[in-house]
Coordinates of C-alpha atoms in Angstrom, one line a residue:
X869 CA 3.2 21.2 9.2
X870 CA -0.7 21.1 8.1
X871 CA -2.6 19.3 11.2
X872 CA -5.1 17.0 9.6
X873 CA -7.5 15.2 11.4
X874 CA -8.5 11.8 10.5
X875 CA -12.0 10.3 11.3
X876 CA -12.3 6.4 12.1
X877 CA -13.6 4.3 9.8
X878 CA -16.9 3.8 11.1
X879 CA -17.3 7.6 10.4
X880 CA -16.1 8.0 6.9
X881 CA -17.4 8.4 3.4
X882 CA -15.1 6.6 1.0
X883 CA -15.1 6.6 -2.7
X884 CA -13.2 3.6 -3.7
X885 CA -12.9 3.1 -8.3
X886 CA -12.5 0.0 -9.8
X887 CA -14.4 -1.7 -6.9
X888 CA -15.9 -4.5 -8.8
X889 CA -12.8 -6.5 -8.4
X890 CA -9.3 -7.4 -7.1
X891 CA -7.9 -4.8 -4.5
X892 CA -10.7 -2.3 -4.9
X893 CA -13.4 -5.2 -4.1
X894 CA -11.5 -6.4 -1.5
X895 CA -11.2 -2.8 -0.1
X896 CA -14.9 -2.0 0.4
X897 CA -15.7 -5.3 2.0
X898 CA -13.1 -4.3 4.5
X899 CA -13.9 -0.8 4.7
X900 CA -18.1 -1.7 5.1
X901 CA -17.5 -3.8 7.6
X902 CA -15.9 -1.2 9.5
X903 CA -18.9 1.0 8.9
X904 CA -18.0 3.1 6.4
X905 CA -20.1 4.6 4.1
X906 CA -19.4 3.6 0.5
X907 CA -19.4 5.0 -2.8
X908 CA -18.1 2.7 -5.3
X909 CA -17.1 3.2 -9.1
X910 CA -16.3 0.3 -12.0
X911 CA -17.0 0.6 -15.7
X912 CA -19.0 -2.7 -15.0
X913 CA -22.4 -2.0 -14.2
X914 CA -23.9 -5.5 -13.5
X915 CA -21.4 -6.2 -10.9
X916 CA -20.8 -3.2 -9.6
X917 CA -24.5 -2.9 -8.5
X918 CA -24.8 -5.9 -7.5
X919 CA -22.3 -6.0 -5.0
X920 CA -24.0 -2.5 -3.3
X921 CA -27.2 -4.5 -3.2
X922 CA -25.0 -7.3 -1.4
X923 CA -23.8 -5.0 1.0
X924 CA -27.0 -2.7 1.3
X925 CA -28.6 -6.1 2.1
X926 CA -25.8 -6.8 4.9
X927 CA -26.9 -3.2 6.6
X928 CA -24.0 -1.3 5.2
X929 CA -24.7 2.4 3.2
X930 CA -23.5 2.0 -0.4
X931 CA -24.1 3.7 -3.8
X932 CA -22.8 2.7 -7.0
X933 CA -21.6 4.8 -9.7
X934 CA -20.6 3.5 -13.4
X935 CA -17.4 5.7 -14.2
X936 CA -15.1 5.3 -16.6
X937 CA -12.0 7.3 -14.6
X938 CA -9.9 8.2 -17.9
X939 CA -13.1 10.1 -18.6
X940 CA -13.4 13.7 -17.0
X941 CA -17.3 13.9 -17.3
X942 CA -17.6 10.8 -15.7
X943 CA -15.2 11.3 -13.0
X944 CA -16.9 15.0 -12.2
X945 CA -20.2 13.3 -12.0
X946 CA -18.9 10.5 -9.3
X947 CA -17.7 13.3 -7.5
X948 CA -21.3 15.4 -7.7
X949 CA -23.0 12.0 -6.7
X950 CA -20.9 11.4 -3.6
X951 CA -21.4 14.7 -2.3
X952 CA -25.1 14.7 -3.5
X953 CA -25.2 11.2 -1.1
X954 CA -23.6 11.8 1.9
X955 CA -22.6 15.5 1.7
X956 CA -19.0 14.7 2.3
X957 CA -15.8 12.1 0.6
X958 CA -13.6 11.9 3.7
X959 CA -11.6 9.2 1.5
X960 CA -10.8 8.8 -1.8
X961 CA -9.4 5.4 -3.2
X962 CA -7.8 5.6 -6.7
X963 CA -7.5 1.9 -7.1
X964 CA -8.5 1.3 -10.8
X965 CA -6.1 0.3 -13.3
X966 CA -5.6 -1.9 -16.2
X967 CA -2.2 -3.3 -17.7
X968 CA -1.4 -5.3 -20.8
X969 CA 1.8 -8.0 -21.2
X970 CA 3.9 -8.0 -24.3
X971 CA 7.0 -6.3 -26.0
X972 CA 6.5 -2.7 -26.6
X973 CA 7.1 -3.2 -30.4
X974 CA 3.8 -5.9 -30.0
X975 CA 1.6 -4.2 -27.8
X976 CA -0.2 -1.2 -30.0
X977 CA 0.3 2.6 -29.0
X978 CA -3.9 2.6 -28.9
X979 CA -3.3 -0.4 -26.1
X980 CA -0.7 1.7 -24.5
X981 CA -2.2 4.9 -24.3
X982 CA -5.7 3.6 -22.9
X983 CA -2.9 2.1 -19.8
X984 CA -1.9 5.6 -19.3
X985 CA -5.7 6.9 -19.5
X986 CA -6.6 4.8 -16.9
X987 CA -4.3 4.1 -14.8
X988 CA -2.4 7.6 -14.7
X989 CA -5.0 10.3 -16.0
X990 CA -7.8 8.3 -13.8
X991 CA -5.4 9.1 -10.9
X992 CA -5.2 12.7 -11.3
X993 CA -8.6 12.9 -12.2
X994 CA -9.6 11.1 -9.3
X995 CA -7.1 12.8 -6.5
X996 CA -8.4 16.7 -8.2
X997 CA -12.0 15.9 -7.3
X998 CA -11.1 14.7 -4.4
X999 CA -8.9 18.0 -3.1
X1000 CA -11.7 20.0 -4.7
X1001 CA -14.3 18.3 -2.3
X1002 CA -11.9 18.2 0.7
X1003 CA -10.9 21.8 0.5
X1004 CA -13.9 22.7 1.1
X1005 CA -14.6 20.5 4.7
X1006 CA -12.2 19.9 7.6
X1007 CA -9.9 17.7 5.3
X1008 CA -9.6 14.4 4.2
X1009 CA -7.3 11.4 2.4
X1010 CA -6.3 10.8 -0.9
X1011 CA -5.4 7.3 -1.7
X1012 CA -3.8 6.3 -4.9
X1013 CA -2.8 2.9 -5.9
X1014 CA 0.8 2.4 -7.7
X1015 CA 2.8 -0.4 -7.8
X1016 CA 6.2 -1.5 -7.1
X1017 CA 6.9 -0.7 -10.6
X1018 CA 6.6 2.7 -9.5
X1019 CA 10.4 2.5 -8.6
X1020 CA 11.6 -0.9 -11.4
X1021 CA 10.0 -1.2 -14.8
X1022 CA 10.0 -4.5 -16.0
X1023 CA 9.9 -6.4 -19.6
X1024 CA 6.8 -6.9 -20.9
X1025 CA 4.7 -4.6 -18.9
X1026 CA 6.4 -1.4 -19.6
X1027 CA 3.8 1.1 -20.0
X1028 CA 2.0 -0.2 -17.0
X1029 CA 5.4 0.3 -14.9
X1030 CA 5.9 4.0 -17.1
X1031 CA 2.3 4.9 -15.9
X1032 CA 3.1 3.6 -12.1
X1033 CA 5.9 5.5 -12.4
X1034 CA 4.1 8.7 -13.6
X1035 CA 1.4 8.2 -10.4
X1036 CA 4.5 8.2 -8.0
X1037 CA 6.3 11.4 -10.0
X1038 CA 2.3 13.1 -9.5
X1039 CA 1.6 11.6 -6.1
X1040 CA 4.9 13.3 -4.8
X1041 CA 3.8 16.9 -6.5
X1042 CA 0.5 17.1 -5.5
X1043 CA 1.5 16.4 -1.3
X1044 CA 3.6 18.9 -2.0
X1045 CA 1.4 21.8 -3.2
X1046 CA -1.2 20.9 -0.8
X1047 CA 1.0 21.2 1.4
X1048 CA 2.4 24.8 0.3
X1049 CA -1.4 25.7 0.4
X1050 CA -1.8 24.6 4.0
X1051 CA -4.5 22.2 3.1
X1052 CA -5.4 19.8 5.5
X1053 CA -5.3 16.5 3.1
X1054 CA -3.5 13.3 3.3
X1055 CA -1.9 12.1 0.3
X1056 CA -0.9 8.2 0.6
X1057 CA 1.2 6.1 -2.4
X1058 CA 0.3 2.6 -1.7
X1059 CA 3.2 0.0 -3.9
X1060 CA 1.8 -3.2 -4.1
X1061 CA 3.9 -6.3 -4.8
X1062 CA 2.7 -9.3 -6.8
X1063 CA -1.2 -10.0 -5.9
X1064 CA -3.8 -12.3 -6.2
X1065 CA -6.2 -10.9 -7.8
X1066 CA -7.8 -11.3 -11.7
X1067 CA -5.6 -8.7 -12.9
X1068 CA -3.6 -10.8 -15.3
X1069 CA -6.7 -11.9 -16.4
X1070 CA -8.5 -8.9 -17.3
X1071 CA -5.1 -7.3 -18.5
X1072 CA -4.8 -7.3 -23.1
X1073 CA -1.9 -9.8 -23.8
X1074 CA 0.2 -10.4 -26.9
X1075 CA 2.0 -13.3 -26.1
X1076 CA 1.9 -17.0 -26.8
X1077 CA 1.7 -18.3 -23.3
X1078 CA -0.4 -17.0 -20.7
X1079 CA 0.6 -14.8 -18.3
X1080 CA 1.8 -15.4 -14.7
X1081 CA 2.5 -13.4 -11.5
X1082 CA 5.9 -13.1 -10.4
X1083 CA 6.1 -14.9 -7.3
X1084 CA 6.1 -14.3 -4.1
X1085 CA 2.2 -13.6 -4.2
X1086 CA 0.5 -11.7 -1.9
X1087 CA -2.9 -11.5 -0.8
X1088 CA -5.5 -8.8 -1.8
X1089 CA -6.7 -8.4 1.7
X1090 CA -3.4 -7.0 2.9
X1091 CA -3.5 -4.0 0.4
X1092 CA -7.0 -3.3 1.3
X1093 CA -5.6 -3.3 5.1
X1094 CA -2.6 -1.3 3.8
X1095 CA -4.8 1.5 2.0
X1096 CA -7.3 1.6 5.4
X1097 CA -4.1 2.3 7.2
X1098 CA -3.9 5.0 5.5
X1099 CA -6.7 6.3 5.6
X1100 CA -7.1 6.3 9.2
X1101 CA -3.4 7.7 10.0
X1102 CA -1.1 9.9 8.0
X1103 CA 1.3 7.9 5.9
X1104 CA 3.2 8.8 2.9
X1105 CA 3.9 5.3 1.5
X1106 CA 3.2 1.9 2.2
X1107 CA 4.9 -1.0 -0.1
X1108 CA 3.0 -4.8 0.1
X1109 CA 5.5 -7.0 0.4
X1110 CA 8.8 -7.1 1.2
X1111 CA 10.0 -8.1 -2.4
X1112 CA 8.7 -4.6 -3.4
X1113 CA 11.5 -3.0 -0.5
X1114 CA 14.1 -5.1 -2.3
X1115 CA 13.6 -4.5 -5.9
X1116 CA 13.5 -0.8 -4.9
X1117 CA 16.9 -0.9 -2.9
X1118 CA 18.7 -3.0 -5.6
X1119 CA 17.4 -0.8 -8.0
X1120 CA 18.8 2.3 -5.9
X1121 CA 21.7 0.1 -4.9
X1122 CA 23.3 -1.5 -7.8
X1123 CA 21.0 -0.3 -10.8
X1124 CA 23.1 -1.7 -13.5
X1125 CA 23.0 -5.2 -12.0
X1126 CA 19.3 -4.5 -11.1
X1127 CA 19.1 -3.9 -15.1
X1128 CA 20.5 -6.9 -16.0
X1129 CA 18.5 -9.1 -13.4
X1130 CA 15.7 -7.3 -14.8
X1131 CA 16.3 -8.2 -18.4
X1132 CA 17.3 -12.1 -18.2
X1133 CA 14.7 -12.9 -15.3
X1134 CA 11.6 -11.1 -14.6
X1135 CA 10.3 -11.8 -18.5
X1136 CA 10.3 -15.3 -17.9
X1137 CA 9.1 -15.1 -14.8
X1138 CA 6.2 -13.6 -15.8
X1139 CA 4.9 -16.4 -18.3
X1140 CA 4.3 -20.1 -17.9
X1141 CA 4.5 -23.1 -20.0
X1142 CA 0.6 -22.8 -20.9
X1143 CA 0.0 -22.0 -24.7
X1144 CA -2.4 -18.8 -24.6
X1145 CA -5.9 -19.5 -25.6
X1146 CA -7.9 -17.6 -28.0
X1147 CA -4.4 -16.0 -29.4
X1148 CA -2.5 -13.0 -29.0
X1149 CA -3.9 -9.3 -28.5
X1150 CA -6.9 -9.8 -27.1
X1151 CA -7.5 -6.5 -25.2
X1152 CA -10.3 -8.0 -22.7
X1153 CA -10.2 -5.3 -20.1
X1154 CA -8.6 -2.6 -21.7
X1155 CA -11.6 -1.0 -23.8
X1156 CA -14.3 -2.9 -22.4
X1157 CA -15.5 -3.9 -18.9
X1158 CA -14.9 -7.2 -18.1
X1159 CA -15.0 -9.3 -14.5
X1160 CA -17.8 -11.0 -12.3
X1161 CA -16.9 -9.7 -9.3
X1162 CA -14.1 -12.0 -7.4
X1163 CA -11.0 -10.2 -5.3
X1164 CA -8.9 -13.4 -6.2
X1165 CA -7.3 -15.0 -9.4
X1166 CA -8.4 -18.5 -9.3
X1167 CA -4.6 -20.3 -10.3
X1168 CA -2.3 -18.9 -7.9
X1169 CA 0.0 -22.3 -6.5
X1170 CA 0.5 -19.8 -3.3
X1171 CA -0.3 -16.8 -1.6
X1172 CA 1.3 -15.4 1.4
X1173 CA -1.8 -13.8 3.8
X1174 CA 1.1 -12.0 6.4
X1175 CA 3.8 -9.2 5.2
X1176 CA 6.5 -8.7 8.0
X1177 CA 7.4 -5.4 5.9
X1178 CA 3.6 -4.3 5.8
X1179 CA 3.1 -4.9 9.5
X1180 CA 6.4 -3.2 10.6
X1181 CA 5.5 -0.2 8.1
X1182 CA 2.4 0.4 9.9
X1183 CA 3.5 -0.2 13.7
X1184 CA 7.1 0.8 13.4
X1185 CA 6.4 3.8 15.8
X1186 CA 5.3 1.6 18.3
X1187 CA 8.4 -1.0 17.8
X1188 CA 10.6 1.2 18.0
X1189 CA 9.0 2.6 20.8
X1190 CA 8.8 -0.7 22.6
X1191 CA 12.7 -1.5 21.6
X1192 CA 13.8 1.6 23.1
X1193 CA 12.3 1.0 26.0
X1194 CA 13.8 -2.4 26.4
X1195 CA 16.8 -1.3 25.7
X1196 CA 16.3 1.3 28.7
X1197 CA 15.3 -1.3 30.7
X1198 CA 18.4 -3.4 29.8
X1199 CA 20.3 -0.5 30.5
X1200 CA 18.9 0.1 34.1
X1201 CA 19.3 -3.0 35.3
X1202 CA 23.0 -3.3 33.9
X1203 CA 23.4 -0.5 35.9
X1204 CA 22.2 -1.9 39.1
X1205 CA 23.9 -5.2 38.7
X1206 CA 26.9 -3.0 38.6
X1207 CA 26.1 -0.5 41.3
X1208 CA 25.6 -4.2 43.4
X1209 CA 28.6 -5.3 42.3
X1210 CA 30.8 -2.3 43.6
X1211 CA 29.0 -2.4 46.8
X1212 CA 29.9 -6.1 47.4
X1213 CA 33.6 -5.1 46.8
X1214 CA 33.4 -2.6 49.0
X1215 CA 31.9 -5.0 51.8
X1216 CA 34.8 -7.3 50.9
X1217 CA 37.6 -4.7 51.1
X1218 CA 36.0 -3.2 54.8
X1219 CA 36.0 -7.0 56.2
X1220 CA 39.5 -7.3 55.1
X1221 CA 41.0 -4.5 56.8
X1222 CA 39.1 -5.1 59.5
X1223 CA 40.6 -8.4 59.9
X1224 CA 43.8 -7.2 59.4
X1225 CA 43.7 -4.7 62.0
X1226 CA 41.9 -7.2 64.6
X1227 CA 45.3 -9.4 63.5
X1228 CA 47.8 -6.8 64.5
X1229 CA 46.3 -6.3 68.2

């Protein structure tokens, strides 16, 4: 297996796209604060420079870079600029992504193939700029952001979940030819659940009420934790929240019931009772950038801020570590409880004889 060598956080260059909000945001907040150095990308200029000045002000390195990442010029000239900046990308973060709600008959194949441009083509855009700057240093990490609907489509955001699906099918091919090639890069799939971020907000939508997240709802925080995880130790998936584990075993599991469940309940769970503003089909995000800057949605009833599935992902060496040893210990002192034990019956059976003997003279 190809040794790669991580560097801390404090050391790293990190190029993290669609950083002016949601999970990307949240990311280089997280990842500055470490002391990384930061390269961030967004189609949204005003924002996206003004959270580098916000974080240049706060003593943290940070350049910003307006990139469309479905568009291979733009995407070639991030990657010139990051290595014109700091000389090295020891992370790369493909986090942006865009999504519309609606039947596939409503939503319109221009709507649908813009999804796949971003949020598919941007990923293999992103992750062959980023082996082509990593092959040529000690290594590095590629990050790419999927979803849980990499493994279950659901109605009314099909081509989102046909793209997710498409980043997992190329996530899994390009570990494995860097791996044939002995290159020393990481390649991470992180599956987020439902999260709190503006998503829905910025996503196109042709339907009559607005659109929801399906609950449980996480926060963003935890994926940003999730993908500097990853890019601190070698991991080749982490899900965010364990509703994503379920969906994905049920789906495995029982996939015809996971159909049906799929069909009668996760449309309507994705809508509310709230008549859509402004009407149907407005694209928002999709063709134009859109946002002001905020990691969360501002409706959300309830987020969780813990995942029991995220937390034993990232430390299961160590629990399982720290189980076996209990159960060693366990073991031990069963076995001196019963090496104790036969020693006391022997002390019983010697004082018996010996009475018995002592009886007879």
């Amino acid at each position: 297996m190809t040794r790669i060598r991580l560097r801390p956080l404090r050391a790293q260059v990190m190029v993290i796209t669609g950083a002016t909000s949601g999970i990307g945001l949240a990311t280089a907040m997280q990842a500055a604060d470490a002391g990384a150095r930061l390269v961030l990308a967004a189609r949204n200029r005003e924002p996206l420079e003004r959270i580098a000045e916000v974080l240049r002000n706060k003593g943290h390195e940070a350049r910003a870079v307006v990139c469309d990442v479905g568009n291979e010029d733009q995407v070639r000239q991030l990657e010139a600029t990051a290595v014109d900046t700091f000389g090295r990308v020891d992370t790369w973060v493909n986090n942006a992504g865009v999504s519309a709600y609606g039947t596939l008959d409503d939503i319109p194949l221009a709507e649908q193939r813009r999804i796949f441009e971003t949020d598919f083509w941007g990923v293999v855009l992103g992750s062959l700029a980023a082996a082509r700057i990593m092959r040529r240093q000690d290594g590095g990490v590629i990050v790419n952001v999927g979803s849980v609907l990499s493994d279950r489509a659901i109605p009314l955001q099909v081509p989102y979940a046909a793209a997710k699906h498409a980043v997992k099918g190329f996530t899994d091919g390009l570990r494995m030819e860097l791996l044939r090639e002995g290159a020393p890069i990481s390649v991470t799939l992180i599956k987020p659940t439902s999260i709190d971020t503006p998503y829905k907000e910025h996503a196109g939508a042709h339907l009559d009420r607005e659109p929801t997240n399906p609950p449980p709802v996480y926060d963003a925080d935890l994926v940003a934790d999730a993908i500097l995880h990853a890019a601190t130790h070698r991991t080749r998936v982490l899900s965010v929240g364990g509703g994503a584990r379920l969906m994905t075993l049920t789906r495995h599991l029982f996939p015809g019931l996971s159909d049906l469940v799929g069909a009668k309940v996760f449309g309507d769970l994705q809508v509310t009772g709230v008549p859509r503003g402004g009407g149907g089909g407005r694209h928002q995000g999709l063709f134009r950038p859109v946002g002001r800057g905020r990691v969360h949605n501002t409706s959300e009833a309830y987020v969780r801020r813990f995942s029991t599935y995220l937390f034993w992902q990232k430390h299961k060496t160590g629990i399982v570590a720290l189980a076996l040893a209990a159960a060693g210990l366990a073991w031990l002192a069963n076995q001196e409880c019963e090496r104790r034990e036969r020693e006391r019956h022997r002390g019983w059976h010697w004082r018996s004889r010996h009475r018995r003997r002592h009886r007879l003279w």
